[in-house]
Short mmCIF file of C-alpha atoms in Angstrom, two decimals:
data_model
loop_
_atom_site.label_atom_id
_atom_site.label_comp_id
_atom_site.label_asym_id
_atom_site.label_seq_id
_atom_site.Cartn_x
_atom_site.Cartn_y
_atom_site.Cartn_z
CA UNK J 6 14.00 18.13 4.89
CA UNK J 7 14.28 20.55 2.23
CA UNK J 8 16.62 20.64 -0.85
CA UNK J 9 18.55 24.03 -1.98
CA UNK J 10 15.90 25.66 0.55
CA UNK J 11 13.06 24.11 -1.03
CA UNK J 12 10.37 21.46 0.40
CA UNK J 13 10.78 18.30 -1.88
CA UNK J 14 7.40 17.27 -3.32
CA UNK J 15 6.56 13.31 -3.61
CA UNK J 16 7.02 12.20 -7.29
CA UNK J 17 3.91 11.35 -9.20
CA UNK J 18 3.19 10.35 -12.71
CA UNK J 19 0.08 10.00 -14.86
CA UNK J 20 -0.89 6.60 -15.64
CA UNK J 21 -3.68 5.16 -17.98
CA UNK J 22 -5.43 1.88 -17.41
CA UNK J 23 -6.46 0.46 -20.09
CA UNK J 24 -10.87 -0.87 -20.54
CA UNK J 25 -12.09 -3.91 -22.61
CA UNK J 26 -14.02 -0.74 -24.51
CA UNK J 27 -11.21 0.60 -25.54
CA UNK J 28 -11.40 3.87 -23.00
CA UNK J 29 -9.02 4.37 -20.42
CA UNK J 30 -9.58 5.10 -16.92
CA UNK J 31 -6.65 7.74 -16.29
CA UNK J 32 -5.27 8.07 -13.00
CA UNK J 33 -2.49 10.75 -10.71
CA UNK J 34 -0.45 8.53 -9.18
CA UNK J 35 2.17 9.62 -6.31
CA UNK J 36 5.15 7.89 -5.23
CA UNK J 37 4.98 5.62 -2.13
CA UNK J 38 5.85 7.48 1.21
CA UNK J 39 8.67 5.83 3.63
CA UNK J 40 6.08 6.36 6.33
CA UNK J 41 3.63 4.03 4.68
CA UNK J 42 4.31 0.86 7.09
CA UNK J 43 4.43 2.94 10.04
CA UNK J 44 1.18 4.54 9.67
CA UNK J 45 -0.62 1.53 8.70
CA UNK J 46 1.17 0.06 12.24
CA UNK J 47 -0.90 2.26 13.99
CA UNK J 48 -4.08 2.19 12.70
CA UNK J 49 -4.00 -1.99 11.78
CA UNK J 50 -1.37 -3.41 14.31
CA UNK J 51 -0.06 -6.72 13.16
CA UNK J 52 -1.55 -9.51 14.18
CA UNK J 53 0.21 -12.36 16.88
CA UNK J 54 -0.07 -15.80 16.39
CA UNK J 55 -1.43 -17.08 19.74
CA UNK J 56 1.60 -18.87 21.75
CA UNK J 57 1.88 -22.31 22.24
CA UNK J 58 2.88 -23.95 25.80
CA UNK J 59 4.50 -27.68 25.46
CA UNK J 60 5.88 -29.45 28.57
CA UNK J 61 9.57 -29.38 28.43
CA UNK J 62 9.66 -26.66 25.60
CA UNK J 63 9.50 -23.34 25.36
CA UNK J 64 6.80 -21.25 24.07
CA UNK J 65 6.68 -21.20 20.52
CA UNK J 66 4.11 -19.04 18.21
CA UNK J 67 1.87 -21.11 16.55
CA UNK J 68 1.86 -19.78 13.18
CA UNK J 69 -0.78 -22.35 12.23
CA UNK J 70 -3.62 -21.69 13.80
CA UNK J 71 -6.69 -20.80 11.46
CA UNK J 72 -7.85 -17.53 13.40
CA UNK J 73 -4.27 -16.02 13.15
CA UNK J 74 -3.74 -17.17 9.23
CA UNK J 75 -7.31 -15.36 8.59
CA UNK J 76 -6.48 -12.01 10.33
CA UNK J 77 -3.05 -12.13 8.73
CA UNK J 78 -4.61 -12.22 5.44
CA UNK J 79 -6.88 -9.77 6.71
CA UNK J 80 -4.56 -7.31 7.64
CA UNK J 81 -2.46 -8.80 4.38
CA UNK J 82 -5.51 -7.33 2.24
CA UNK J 83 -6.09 -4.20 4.19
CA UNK J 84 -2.41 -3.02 3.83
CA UNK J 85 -3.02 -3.48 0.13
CA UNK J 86 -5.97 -1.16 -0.21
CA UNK J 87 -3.84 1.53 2.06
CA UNK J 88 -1.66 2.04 0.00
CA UNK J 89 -3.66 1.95 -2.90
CA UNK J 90 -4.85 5.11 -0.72
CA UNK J 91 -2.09 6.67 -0.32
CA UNK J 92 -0.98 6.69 -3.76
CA UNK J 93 -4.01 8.13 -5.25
CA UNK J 94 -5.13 10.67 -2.31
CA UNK J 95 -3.39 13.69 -4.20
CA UNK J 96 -5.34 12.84 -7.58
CA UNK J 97 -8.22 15.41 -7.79
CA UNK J 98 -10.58 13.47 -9.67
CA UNK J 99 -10.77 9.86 -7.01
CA UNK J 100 -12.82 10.21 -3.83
CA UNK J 101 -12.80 7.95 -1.24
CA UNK J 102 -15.46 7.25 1.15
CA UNK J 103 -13.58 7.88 3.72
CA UNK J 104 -10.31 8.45 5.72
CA UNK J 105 -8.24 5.96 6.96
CA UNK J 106 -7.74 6.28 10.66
CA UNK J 107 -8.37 2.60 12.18
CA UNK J 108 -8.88 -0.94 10.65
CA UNK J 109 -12.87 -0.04 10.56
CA UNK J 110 -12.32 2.87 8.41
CA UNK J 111 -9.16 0.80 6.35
CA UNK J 112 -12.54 -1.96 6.08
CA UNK J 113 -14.35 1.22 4.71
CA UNK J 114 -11.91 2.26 2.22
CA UNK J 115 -11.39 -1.55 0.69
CA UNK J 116 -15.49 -1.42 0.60
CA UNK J 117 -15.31 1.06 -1.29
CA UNK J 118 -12.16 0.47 -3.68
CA UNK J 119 -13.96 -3.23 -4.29
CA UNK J 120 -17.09 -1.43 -5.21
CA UNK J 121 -15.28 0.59 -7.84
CA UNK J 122 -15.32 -1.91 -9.97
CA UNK J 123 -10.78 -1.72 -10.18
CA UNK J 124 -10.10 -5.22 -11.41
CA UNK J 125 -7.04 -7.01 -9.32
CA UNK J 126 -5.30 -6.20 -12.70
CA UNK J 127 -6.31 -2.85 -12.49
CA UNK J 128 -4.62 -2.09 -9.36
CA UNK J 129 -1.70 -3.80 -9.64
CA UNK J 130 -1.00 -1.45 -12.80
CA UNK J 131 -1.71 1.47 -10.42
CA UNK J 132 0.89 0.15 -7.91
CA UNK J 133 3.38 -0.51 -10.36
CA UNK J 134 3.47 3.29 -11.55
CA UNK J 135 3.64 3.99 -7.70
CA UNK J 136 6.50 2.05 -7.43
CA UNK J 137 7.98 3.68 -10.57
CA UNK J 138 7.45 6.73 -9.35
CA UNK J 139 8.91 5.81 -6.37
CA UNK J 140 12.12 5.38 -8.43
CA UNK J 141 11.62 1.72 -7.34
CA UNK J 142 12.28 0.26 -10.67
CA UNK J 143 14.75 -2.76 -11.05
CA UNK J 144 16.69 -0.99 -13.16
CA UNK J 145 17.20 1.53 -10.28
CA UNK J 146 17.31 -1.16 -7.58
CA UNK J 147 20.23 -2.86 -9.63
CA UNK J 148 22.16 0.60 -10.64
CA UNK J 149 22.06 1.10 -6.87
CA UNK J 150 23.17 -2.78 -5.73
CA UNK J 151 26.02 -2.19 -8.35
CA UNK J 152 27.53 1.18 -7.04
CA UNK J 153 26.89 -0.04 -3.22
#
């Protein structure tokens, strides 16, 4: 799509998160793509609950089975680190160690973002200015509820 015959570019917006020294780690944050769930769909499917059989019942997922709740939270965690990804892949100065393509490399990327030493605090700051510039605000979210 393009806008007055020119390609729209995806928001982004500087943001600083703030160190116990006093420094700041300073980052170029971009604005969450719509495609974001469908590309993590294909390279991290989400996972079934196995399927229960009952005499005289249907068949019913069984939401509480232990291996399904652990690769839920797996896949939980690994959508996380995506887009943690994918709103810091256009800032110059952050490598990653590698591309996402499957759930090995997604395993690769949370490796390395764990590594980094980003503090759970640290990245929800990140995703919060992705979401801002994302024009995902609540004031935005409310303006648009109101004038639906």
């Amino acid at each position: 799509m393009r806008l007055k015959n020119r390609k729209i570019e995806r928001e982004y917006c500087i943001v600083k998160v703030p160190r116990k020294n006093g420094e700041a780690l300073e980052f170029k944050v971009a604005g969450i793509p719509m495609s974001l769930d469908r590309d993590f769909a294909t390279m991290c499917p989400h996972p079934r609950p196995p399927v229960v059989s009952t005499v005289g019942k249907k068949a019913e997922p069984n939401y509480d089975d232990p291996a399904y709740d652990a690769a839920f939270s797996n896949w939980s965690d690994l959508k996380k680190y995506y887009q943690l990804y994918v709103v810091l892949q256009y800032d110059e100065n952050v490598e990653f160690p590698c591309v996402p393509t499957d759930t090995a490399t997604l395993q690769t990327i949370r490796k390395g973002i764990l590594d980094s030493g980003l503090s759970v605090g640290d990245i929800g700051i990140i995703l919060k200015a992705a979401m801002d510039a994302s024009n995902l605000t609540d004031e935005v979210v409310d303006a648009a509820k109101r004038n639906f």
